[in-house]
PDB file of C-alpha atoms in Angstrom:
ATOM      1  CA  MET A 286      -2.688  39.883 -16.008  1.00 45.00           C
ATOM      2  CA  SER A 287      -1.274  38.594 -19.254  1.00 44.00           C
ATOM      3  CA  GLU A 288       1.829  39.991 -20.899  1.00 45.00           C
ATOM      4  CA  GLN A 289       2.182  40.785 -24.559  1.00 48.00           C
ATOM      5  CA  HIS A 290       5.507  40.243 -26.269  1.00 44.00           C
ATOM      6  CA  THR A 291       6.367  42.076 -29.441  1.00 44.00           C
ATOM      7  CA  ASN A 292       9.083  40.782 -31.751  1.00 44.00           C
ATOM      8  CA  THR A 293      11.477  43.561 -32.641  1.00 45.00           C
ATOM      9  CA  SER A 294      14.335  43.440 -35.095  1.00 48.00           C
ATOM     10  CA  THR A 295      17.776  44.728 -34.209  1.00 52.00           C
ATOM     11  CA  THR A 296      18.968  44.459 -37.797  1.00 53.00           C
ATOM     12  CA  ALA A 297      19.733  47.775 -39.452  1.00 61.00           C
ATOM     13  CA  PRO A 298      18.114  48.389 -42.835  1.00 65.00           C
ATOM     14  CA  GLY A 299      20.213  46.825 -45.558  1.00 66.00           C
ATOM     15  CA  GLU A 300      22.333  44.786 -43.127  1.00 71.00           C
ATOM     16  CA  ARG A 301      22.983  41.238 -44.306  1.00 71.00           C
ATOM     17  CA  LEU A 302      22.522  38.482 -41.752  1.00 69.00           C
ATOM     18  CA  ILE A 303      25.019  35.610 -41.691  1.00 66.00           C
ATOM     19  CA  PRO A 304      23.406  32.179 -41.266  1.00 65.00           C
ATOM     20  CA  THR A 305      24.088  30.232 -38.101  1.00 62.00           C
ATOM     21  CA  PRO A 306      26.966  27.764 -38.677  1.00 60.00           C
ATOM     22  CA  GLY A 307      25.708  24.585 -40.284  1.00 61.00           C
ATOM     23  CA  GLN A 308      27.676  22.109 -38.163  1.00 54.00           C
ATOM     24  CA  THR A 309      28.761  21.752 -34.554  1.00 52.00           C
ATOM     25  CA  ILE A 310      32.521  21.393 -34.248  1.00 52.00           C
ATOM     26  CA  GLY A 311      33.124  17.748 -33.656  1.00 57.00           C
ATOM     27  CA  PRO A 312      33.652  15.413 -35.160  1.00 56.00           C
ATOM     28  CA  PHE A 313      30.722  13.196 -34.361  1.00 61.00           C
ATOM     29  CA  TYR A 314      30.453  11.685 -37.822  1.00 60.00           C
ATOM     30  CA  GLY A 315      31.042   8.099 -36.754  1.00 61.00           C
ATOM     31  CA  PHE A 316      27.674   7.947 -35.025  1.00 62.00           C
ATOM     32  CA  ALA A 317      24.467   7.491 -37.050  1.00 63.00           C
ATOM     33  CA  LEU A 318      25.589   9.386 -40.171  1.00 79.00           C
ATOM     34  CA  PRO A 319      27.561   6.672 -42.008  1.00 81.00           C
ATOM     35  CA  TYR A 320      25.290   3.808 -43.051  1.00 84.00           C
ATOM     36  CA  PRO A 321      25.850   0.356 -44.562  1.00 86.00           C
ATOM     37  CA  GLY A 322      26.601   0.592 -48.269  1.00 91.00           C
ATOM     38  CA  GLY A 323      26.803   4.377 -48.247  1.00 93.00           C
ATOM     39  CA  GLU A 324      30.024   4.304 -50.235  1.00 96.00           C
ATOM     40  CA  ASN A 325      28.582   2.042 -52.942  1.00 96.00           C
ATOM     41  CA  LEU A 326      26.542   3.922 -55.513  1.00 96.00           C
ATOM     42  CA  VAL A 327      26.710   0.738 -57.558  1.00 95.00           C
ATOM     43  CA  ASP A 328      27.925  -2.762 -56.733  1.00 94.00           C
ATOM     44  CA  ARG A 329      31.519  -3.622 -57.598  1.00 95.00           C
ATOM     45  CA  SER A 330      30.187  -6.233 -60.026  1.00 94.00           C
ATOM     46  CA  HIS A 331      28.427  -3.538 -62.086  1.00 95.00           C
ATOM     47  CA  PRO A 332      29.912  -3.538 -65.603  1.00 95.00           C
ATOM     48  CA  ASP A 333      30.609   0.213 -65.446  1.00 96.00           C
ATOM     49  CA  ALA A 334      31.780   0.309 -61.838  1.00 97.00           C
ATOM     50  CA  VAL A 335      34.684   2.633 -61.137  1.00 98.00           C
ATOM     51  CA  ARG A 336      36.588   3.291 -57.940  1.00 98.00           C
ATOM     52  CA  LEU A 337      36.798   6.896 -56.698  1.00 98.00           C
ATOM     53  CA  HIS A 338      39.322   7.269 -53.901  1.00 98.00           C
ATOM     54  CA  GLY A 339      41.783   9.617 -52.259  1.00 98.00           C
ATOM     55  CA  THR A 340      42.953  11.104 -48.986  1.00 98.00           C
ATOM     56  CA  VAL A 341      41.884  14.168 -46.993  1.00 97.00           C
ATOM     57  CA  TYR A 342      44.824  16.319 -45.841  1.00 96.00           C
ATOM     58  CA  ASP A 343      45.030  19.280 -43.461  1.00 94.00           C
ATOM     59  CA  GLY A 344      47.090  22.425 -43.972  1.00 91.00           C
ATOM     60  CA  HIS A 345      50.275  20.709 -42.782  1.00 92.00           C
ATOM     61  CA  GLY A 346      49.897  17.865 -45.233  1.00 93.00           C
ATOM     62  CA  ASP A 347      48.839  15.402 -42.549  1.00 95.00           C
ATOM     63  CA  PRO A 348      45.883  13.057 -43.145  1.00 95.00           C
ATOM     64  CA  VAL A 349      42.608  13.985 -41.451  1.00 93.00           C
ATOM     65  CA  PRO A 350      41.336  10.701 -39.949  1.00 91.00           C
ATOM     66  CA  ASP A 351      37.950  11.947 -38.767  1.00 86.00           C
ATOM     67  CA  SER A 352      36.304  13.527 -41.795  1.00 90.00           C
ATOM     68  CA  MET A 353      33.235  12.461 -43.745  1.00 93.00           C
ATOM     69  CA  LEU A 354      32.482  12.921 -47.431  1.00 96.00           C
ATOM     70  CA  GLU A 355      29.334  12.987 -49.539  1.00 96.00           C
ATOM     71  CA  ILE A 356      29.058  12.902 -53.323  1.00 98.00           C
ATOM     72  CA  TRP A 357      26.243  13.666 -55.752  1.00 96.00           C
ATOM     73  CA  GLN A 358      26.469  12.884 -59.447  1.00 97.00           C
ATOM     74  CA  ALA A 359      24.678  12.114 -62.685  1.00 97.00           C
ATOM     75  CA  ASP A 360      24.631   8.572 -64.029  1.00 97.00           C
ATOM     76  CA  ALA A 361      26.761   7.384 -66.942  1.00 96.00           C
ATOM     77  CA  GLN A 362      24.287   8.873 -69.442  1.00 96.00           C
ATOM     78  CA  GLY A 363      24.280  12.276 -67.766  1.00 97.00           C
ATOM     79  CA  ARG A 364      20.866  11.811 -66.156  1.00 96.00           C
ATOM     80  CA  VAL A 365      20.352  13.322 -62.703  1.00 95.00           C
ATOM     81  CA  SER A 366      18.458  10.789 -60.615  1.00 93.00           C
ATOM     82  CA  GLN A 367      15.134  11.770 -59.084  1.00 90.00           C
ATOM     83  CA  GLU A 368      14.765   8.441 -57.310  1.00 87.00           C
ATOM     84  CA  PRO A 369      14.027   8.450 -53.556  1.00 83.00           C
ATOM     85  CA  GLY A 370      15.869   6.324 -51.053  1.00 79.00           C
ATOM     86  CA  SER A 371      19.411   7.694 -51.075  1.00 80.00           C
ATOM     87  CA  LEU A 372      19.974   6.338 -47.561  1.00 80.00           C
ATOM     88  CA  VAL A 373      18.622   2.887 -48.375  1.00 79.00           C
ATOM     89  CA  ARG A 374      20.594   0.720 -50.776  1.00 84.00           C
ATOM     90  CA  ASP A 375      18.336  -1.750 -52.563  1.00 86.00           C
ATOM     91  CA  GLY A 376      21.031  -3.005 -54.927  1.00 84.00           C
ATOM     92  CA  TYR A 377      19.165  -1.883 -58.044  1.00 89.00           C
ATOM     93  CA  THR A 378      18.449   1.842 -57.915  1.00 91.00           C
ATOM     94  CA  PHE A 379      21.090   4.412 -58.785  1.00 94.00           C
ATOM     95  CA  THR A 380      20.370   7.515 -56.702  1.00 94.00           C
ATOM     96  CA  GLY A 381      23.577   9.401 -57.469  1.00 96.00           C
ATOM     97  CA  PHE A 382      24.337   9.902 -53.767  1.00 96.00           C
ATOM     98  CA  GLY A 383      27.046   8.438 -51.566  1.00 96.00           C
ATOM     99  CA  ARG A 384      28.400   9.029 -48.065  1.00 94.00           C
ATOM    100  CA  VAL A 385      31.504   7.627 -46.422  1.00 95.00           C
ATOM    101  CA  ALA A 386      33.697   8.255 -43.385  1.00 92.00           C
ATOM    102  CA  VAL A 387      37.444   8.185 -44.052  1.00 94.00           C
ATOM    103  CA  ASP A 388      39.609   5.541 -42.397  1.00 94.00           C
ATOM    104  CA  ASN A 389      42.223   6.144 -39.731  1.00 93.00           C
ATOM    105  CA  VAL A 390      44.737   7.422 -42.284  1.00 96.00           C
ATOM    106  CA  GLY A 391      42.307   9.820 -43.941  1.00 96.00           C
ATOM    107  CA  HIS A 392      41.606   7.638 -46.983  1.00 98.00           C
ATOM    108  CA  TYR A 393      38.201   7.193 -48.612  1.00 98.00           C
ATOM    109  CA  ASP A 394      36.690   4.898 -51.235  1.00 98.00           C
ATOM    110  CA  PHE A 395      33.520   5.117 -53.308  1.00 98.00           C
ATOM    111  CA  THR A 396      32.296   2.641 -55.900  1.00 98.00           C
ATOM    112  CA  THR A 397      30.389   4.496 -58.564  1.00 98.00           C
ATOM    113  CA  VAL A 398      30.255   5.085 -62.336  1.00 98.00           C
ATOM    114  CA  ASN A 399      31.868   7.732 -64.492  1.00 98.00           C
ATOM    115  CA  PRO A 400      29.233  10.471 -64.672  1.00 98.00           C
ATOM    116  CA  GLY A 401      28.083  11.587 -68.072  1.00 97.00           C
ATOM    117  CA  ALA A 402      27.805  15.246 -69.030  1.00 96.00           C
ATOM    118  CA  THR A 403      24.375  16.653 -68.214  1.00 95.00           C
ATOM    119  CA  GLU A 404      24.455  18.698 -71.446  1.00 92.00           C
ATOM    120  CA  ASP A 405      26.257  18.245 -74.746  1.00 91.00           C
ATOM    121  CA  GLY A 406      29.677  19.864 -74.640  1.00 89.00           C
ATOM    122  CA  LYS A 407      29.626  20.289 -70.860  1.00 94.00           C
ATOM    123  CA  ALA A 408      32.321  18.854 -68.613  1.00 97.00           C
ATOM    124  CA  ALA A 409      31.296  15.860 -66.530  1.00 97.00           C
ATOM    125  CA  PHE A 410      31.874  16.183 -62.795  1.00 98.00           C
ATOM    126  CA  ILE A 411      30.963  14.832 -59.369  1.00 98.00           C
ATOM    127  CA  THR A 412      29.947  17.202 -56.584  1.00 98.00           C
ATOM    128  CA  MET A 413      31.663  16.514 -53.258  1.00 98.00           C
ATOM    129  CA  THR A 414      30.876  17.809 -49.778  1.00 96.00           C
ATOM    130  CA  VAL A 415      33.493  17.712 -47.021  1.00 95.00           C
ATOM    131  CA  PHE A 416      32.791  17.543 -43.283  1.00 90.00           C
ATOM    132  CA  ALA A 417      35.829  17.604 -40.995  1.00 86.00           C
ATOM    133  CA  ARG A 418      37.108  18.624 -37.583  1.00 79.00           C
ATOM    134  CA  GLY A 419      37.363  22.345 -37.059  1.00 78.00           C
ATOM    135  CA  LEU A 420      34.963  23.219 -39.877  1.00 81.00           C
ATOM    136  CA  LEU A 421      32.027  25.380 -38.858  1.00 78.00           C
ATOM    137  CA  ASN A 422      30.439  24.725 -42.236  1.00 84.00           C
ATOM    138  CA  ARG A 423      30.773  21.902 -44.719  1.00 88.00           C
ATOM    139  CA  LEU A 424      32.851  22.584 -47.811  1.00 94.00           C
ATOM    140  CA  PHE A 425      31.769  22.048 -51.411  1.00 96.00           C
ATOM    141  CA  THR A 426      33.999  21.133 -54.318  1.00 97.00           C
ATOM    142  CA  ARG A 427      33.858  19.379 -57.667  1.00 98.00           C
ATOM    143  CA  ILE A 428      35.647  16.381 -59.125  1.00 98.00           C
ATOM    144  CA  TYR A 429      36.038  16.720 -62.888  1.00 98.00           C
ATOM    145  CA  LEU A 430      36.860  13.786 -65.130  1.00 98.00           C
ATOM    146  CA  PRO A 431      40.201  14.327 -66.866  1.00 97.00           C
ATOM    147  CA  GLU A 432      39.490  13.028 -70.370  1.00 95.00           C
ATOM    148  CA  ASP A 433      37.461  15.680 -72.240  1.00 94.00           C
ATOM    149  CA  GLN A 434      39.998  18.484 -72.477  1.00 94.00           C
ATOM    150  CA  ALA A 435      37.836  20.632 -74.756  1.00 94.00           C
ATOM    151  CA  ALA A 436      34.931  20.544 -72.288  1.00 96.00           C
ATOM    152  CA  LEU A 437      37.276  21.266 -69.380  1.00 96.00           C
ATOM    153  CA  GLU A 438      38.671  24.321 -71.144  1.00 94.00           C
ATOM    154  CA  GLN A 439      35.164  25.684 -71.679  1.00 94.00           C
ATOM    155  CA  ASP A 440      33.833  24.974 -68.202  1.00 96.00           C
ATOM    156  CA  PRO A 441      32.951  28.319 -66.544  1.00 94.00           C
ATOM    157  CA  VAL A 442      34.250  27.305 -63.110  1.00 94.00           C
ATOM    158  CA  LEU A 443      37.556  25.919 -64.340  1.00 96.00           C
ATOM    159  CA  SER A 444      38.143  28.725 -66.828  1.00 94.00           C
ATOM    160  CA  SER A 445      37.821  31.272 -64.021  1.00 94.00           C
ATOM    161  CA  LEU A 446      40.835  29.753 -62.218  1.00 95.00           C
ATOM    162  CA  ASP A 447      44.542  29.929 -62.900  1.00 93.00           C
ATOM    163  CA  PRO A 448      46.074  26.620 -64.094  1.00 91.00           C
ATOM    164  CA  GLN A 449      47.590  25.710 -60.723  1.00 91.00           C
ATOM    165  CA  ARG A 450      44.271  26.085 -58.924  1.00 95.00           C
ATOM    166  CA  ARG A 451      42.334  24.432 -61.736  1.00 95.00           C
ATOM    167  CA  ARG A 452      44.312  21.224 -61.336  1.00 96.00           C
ATOM    168  CA  THR A 453      42.997  20.746 -57.800  1.00 97.00           C
ATOM    169  CA  LEU A 454      39.533  20.027 -59.229  1.00 98.00           C
ATOM    170  CA  ILE A 455      40.537  17.451 -61.849  1.00 98.00           C
ATOM    171  CA  ALA A 456      40.846  13.806 -60.842  1.00 98.00           C
ATOM    172  CA  GLN A 457      43.706  11.581 -61.937  1.00 98.00           C
ATOM    173  CA  ARG A 458      42.821   8.527 -63.995  1.00 98.00           C
ATOM    174  CA  GLU A 459      44.835   5.529 -62.830  1.00 98.00           C
ATOM    175  CA  GLU A 460      45.936   2.592 -64.944  1.00 97.00           C
ATOM    176  CA  ASP A 461      43.123   0.358 -63.696  1.00 97.00           C
ATOM    177  CA  GLY A 462      40.509   3.003 -64.553  1.00 97.00           C
ATOM    178  CA  SER A 463      40.098   4.281 -61.001  1.00 98.00           C
ATOM    179  CA  LEU A 464      39.745   7.979 -60.237  1.00 98.00           C
ATOM    180  CA  LYS A 465      42.071   9.426 -57.609  1.00 98.00           C
ATOM    181  CA  PHE A 466      41.117  12.724 -55.986  1.00 98.00           C
ATOM    182  CA  ASP A 467      42.922  14.032 -52.913  1.00 98.00           C
ATOM    183  CA  ILE A 468      41.467  16.876 -50.838  1.00 98.00           C
ATOM    184  CA  HIS A 469      43.713  19.518 -49.272  1.00 97.00           C
ATOM    185  CA  LEU A 470      41.809  21.646 -46.771  1.00 95.00           C
ATOM    186  CA  GLU A 471      44.476  24.363 -46.577  1.00 93.00           C
ATOM    187  CA  GLY A 472      48.088  25.107 -47.445  1.00 91.00           C
ATOM    188  CA  ASP A 473      50.035  24.335 -50.603  1.00 87.00           C
ATOM    189  CA  GLY A 474      47.793  22.845 -53.257  1.00 91.00           C
ATOM    190  CA  GLU A 475      44.625  23.752 -51.341  1.00 96.00           C
ATOM    191  CA  THR A 476      41.594  22.341 -53.112  1.00 97.00           C
ATOM    192  CA  VAL A 477      39.302  24.944 -54.646  1.00 97.00           C
ATOM    193  CA  PHE A 478      36.104  25.136 -52.600  1.00 96.00           C
ATOM    194  CA  LEU A 479      32.905  26.648 -53.922  1.00 93.00           C
ATOM    195  CA  SER A 480      30.346  28.875 -52.242  1.00 86.00           C
ATOM    196  CA  TYR A 481      26.634  28.854 -52.933  1.00 78.00           C
ATOM    197  CA  PRO A 482      23.833  31.276 -52.026  1.00 72.00           C
ATOM    198  CA  ASN A 483      23.175  31.258 -48.264  1.00 63.00           C
ATOM    199  CA  HIS A 484      26.322  29.211 -47.677  1.00 60.00           C
ATOM    200  CA  ARG A 485      29.204  30.682 -45.742  1.00 58.00           C
ATOM    201  CA  LEU A 486      32.633  29.493 -46.881  1.00 56.00           C
ATOM    202  CA  ASP A 487      34.603  29.075 -43.645  1.00 56.00           C
ATOM    203  CA  HIS A 488      37.546  26.693 -43.396  1.00 55.00           C
ATOM    204  CA  SER A 489      38.102  26.768 -39.667  1.00 49.00           C
ATOM    205  CA  ALA A 490      36.706  27.258 -36.229  1.00 39.00           C
TER     206      ALA A 490
END
């Protein structure tokens, strides 16, 4: 005799389901995820190459030595790449994607270009995703370029924040042209993290 199984829902009408956490508490990022050249969106010899670097800190101000970061960005002309092959560096194609594991003192380095604004009058920024120990879900933030003050003032995300919080999303331009952007997961100076549809913003386990 065969049995019939009927799927039944235990969700009450109108109840909102919370997605299963996106990441297993680890970290396990050192295995398979980082790949050769992942931190180099362009070669250092590229005429427009710029260094993006910083340190990931926890709520006590201590470096987090086992986190991993991803960035997505437009190219210098503000074009969003549609090219395939983000995980394969051919030395020619700009895909706008990078991935890097921090070092043992929580520091990271990308070699990229200054992104252009995707629309006239818009602020140029780089999207960053943070994976780290104790996070059930990855965290999303933005790295804004510091130069175009008028565009920064008009940006809807930045203008919704008080000045102290707004500063956590704006990179510092160093004398050699590099961009410095530190990430504070919690505590004083906590970086502003963004939530998206179907994404649960959860800092800890």
